Short mmCIF file of C-alpha atoms in Angstrom, two decimals:
data_model
loop_
_atom_site.label_atom_id
_atom_site.label_comp_id
_atom_site.label_asym_id
_atom_site.label_seq_id
_atom_site.Cartn_x
_atom_site.Cartn_y
_atom_site.Cartn_z
CA ARG G 1 122.10 -4.98 96.13
CA GLU G 2 122.07 -7.20 92.98
CA MET G 3 125.06 -8.58 94.07
CA ALA G 4 123.83 -9.32 97.60
CA LYS G 5 121.03 -11.73 95.84
CA ARG G 6 123.81 -14.15 94.77
CA VAL G 7 125.79 -14.36 97.92
CA ASP G 8 125.26 -16.22 101.18
CA PHE G 9 127.33 -13.39 103.30
CA ILE G 10 129.10 -10.32 102.78
CA SER G 11 132.31 -9.54 104.58
CA VAL G 12 133.95 -6.17 104.41
CA GLY G 13 137.63 -5.45 104.59
CA SER G 14 137.51 -1.98 106.35
CA ASN G 15 140.99 -1.24 105.65
CA ASP G 16 141.04 -2.09 101.78
CA LEU G 17 137.52 -0.12 100.86
CA THR G 18 138.49 2.53 102.71
CA GLN G 19 142.42 3.04 100.85
CA TYR G 20 140.14 1.70 97.64
CA LEU G 21 137.25 4.20 97.97
CA LEU G 22 139.43 7.49 99.05
CA ALA G 23 142.13 6.41 96.51
CA VAL G 24 144.69 6.61 99.38
CA ASP G 25 147.86 4.18 99.31
CA ARG G 26 148.38 3.97 103.65
CA ASN G 27 151.47 2.96 103.21
CA ASN G 28 152.52 5.92 101.16
CA ALA G 29 153.74 8.22 103.92
CA ARG G 30 153.37 11.21 101.30
CA VAL G 31 149.23 10.89 101.45
CA ALA G 32 149.17 8.08 104.35
CA GLY G 33 147.05 11.42 106.13
CA LEU G 34 144.61 11.21 103.85
CA TYR G 35 143.56 7.50 105.09
CA ASP G 36 140.36 7.88 107.58
CA SER G 37 138.04 5.24 107.69
CA LEU G 38 135.76 7.54 109.25
CA HIS G 39 135.49 9.39 106.14
CA PRO G 40 132.00 10.41 105.33
CA ALA G 41 132.10 8.58 102.10
CA MET G 42 132.98 5.94 103.69
CA LEU G 43 130.64 5.58 106.31
CA ARG G 44 127.92 6.07 103.44
CA MET G 45 129.28 3.33 101.59
CA LEU G 46 128.91 1.12 104.26
CA LEU G 47 125.42 1.76 105.63
CA ARG G 48 124.68 1.32 101.82
CA VAL G 49 126.40 -2.32 101.60
CA VAL G 50 124.28 -2.96 105.22
CA GLU G 51 121.02 -1.95 103.83
CA GLY G 52 121.80 -3.66 100.40
CA GLY G 53 122.62 -6.91 102.26
CA HIS G 54 119.74 -7.05 104.75
CA GLY G 55 117.42 -5.97 101.72
CA ALA G 56 118.33 -9.16 100.16
CA GLY G 57 118.32 -11.18 103.93
CA VAL G 58 121.97 -11.65 103.84
CA GLU G 59 124.23 -11.03 107.08
CA VAL G 60 126.86 -8.72 106.79
CA SER G 61 130.27 -8.46 108.87
CA ILE G 62 133.33 -6.59 108.77
CA CYS G 63 136.49 -6.87 109.44
CA GLY G 64 139.62 -4.40 109.73
CA GLU G 65 140.81 -1.97 112.05
CA MET G 66 137.25 -0.32 112.11
CA ALA G 67 135.95 -3.29 114.04
CA SER G 68 138.37 -2.67 116.82
CA ASP G 69 138.16 0.93 117.11
CA PRO G 70 135.99 2.21 119.81
CA LEU G 71 134.83 5.37 117.56
CA ALA G 72 133.84 3.41 114.84
CA VAL G 73 132.05 0.42 116.09
CA ILE G 74 129.19 3.43 117.91
CA LEU G 75 128.35 3.59 113.94
CA LEU G 76 128.74 0.34 112.56
CA ILE G 77 126.59 -0.66 115.37
CA ALA G 78 124.00 1.64 114.56
CA MET G 79 123.97 1.08 110.78
CA GLY G 80 123.37 -2.56 111.80
CA PHE G 81 126.34 -4.95 110.87
CA ASP G 82 125.92 -8.25 112.21
CA THR G 83 129.40 -9.44 112.75
CA LEU G 84 132.59 -7.71 113.90
CA SER G 85 135.79 -9.17 113.50
CA MET G 86 138.66 -8.15 115.46
CA ASN G 87 141.76 -9.23 116.59
CA SER G 88 141.47 -10.99 120.08
CA ALA G 89 143.05 -8.10 122.38
CA SER G 90 140.73 -5.67 121.24
CA LEU G 91 137.70 -7.43 121.69
CA PRO G 92 137.39 -6.46 125.68
CA ARG G 93 137.12 -3.19 125.18
CA VAL G 94 134.44 -3.49 121.84
CA LYS G 95 132.75 -5.79 124.01
CA TRP G 96 132.47 -3.15 126.83
CA LEU G 97 131.15 -0.87 124.66
CA ILE G 98 128.50 -2.47 122.85
CA ARG G 99 127.42 -3.85 126.64
CA ASN G 100 127.16 -0.38 127.98
CA PHE G 101 126.21 1.91 125.08
CA SER G 102 122.31 2.14 123.89
CA ILE G 103 121.63 1.39 120.30
CA ALA G 104 119.00 4.24 120.56
CA THR G 105 121.81 6.54 121.14
CA ALA G 106 124.32 5.00 118.69
CA ARG G 107 121.46 5.73 115.63
CA LYS G 108 120.90 9.52 116.66
CA ILE G 109 124.69 9.69 116.35
CA LEU G 110 124.76 8.07 113.06
CA ALA G 111 122.27 10.05 112.07
CA GLU G 112 123.84 13.24 112.95
CA VAL G 113 127.45 12.26 111.57
CA LEU G 114 126.16 11.30 107.87
CA GLU G 115 125.58 14.94 107.69
CA PHE G 116 129.21 15.65 108.29
CA GLU G 117 131.51 17.03 106.15
CA HIS G 118 135.10 16.17 106.87
CA PRO G 119 135.97 13.23 109.35
CA ALA G 120 137.59 15.48 111.94
CA GLU G 121 134.30 16.57 112.83
CA ILE G 122 132.77 13.21 112.97
CA ARG G 123 136.05 11.71 114.97
CA LEU G 124 135.19 14.48 117.50
CA HIS G 125 131.79 14.16 117.69
CA LEU G 126 132.36 10.34 118.14
CA GLN G 127 134.73 11.11 121.22
CA LYS G 128 132.32 13.65 122.78
CA ALA G 129 129.58 10.99 122.81
CA LEU G 130 131.84 8.33 124.56
CA GLU G 131 132.79 11.29 126.97
CA GLU G 132 128.93 11.91 127.38
CA GLU G 133 128.60 8.58 128.42
CA GLY G 134 131.36 7.95 130.65
CA LEU G 135 132.76 5.55 128.21
CA ALA G 136 135.79 8.03 127.01
CA GLY G 137 138.11 5.33 128.85
CA LEU G 138 137.71 3.39 125.97
CA ILE G 139 139.50 5.48 123.37
CA ARG G 140 143.33 4.71 122.95
CA VAL G 141 145.93 7.00 124.39
CA GLY G 142 146.99 9.36 121.47
CA GLN G 143 144.56 8.41 119.48
CA THR G 144 142.54 11.44 117.61
#
């Protein structure tokens, strides 16, 4: 929050933040399996960044793989990110999700997953939520 008082905006690079927060080099095959942007520590950190930024009246945006991942987008909109920055190919899918997923449901899901301890639990919970909303087709084929 202290830093947020000194800046005009905050932009989170989710790929780098995940790598540094989890101390996992995503390009190292021996540990790349530990890299997961849905890790509970990552989600708690992102929520703190948004709360701190908004508490100081600063807009908070996010870029990187999370901003284009439908599972993560549910949580990002619930957290209150002002802007999601992604490649243009991902835009239609993310836009569709945001227009068709209730913010109230997203907030409920966020509260639930913040209690989980493992990224796999979070991912499964989010996949089930998309299925229940009839939006399972938004998940990339082969994504786990």
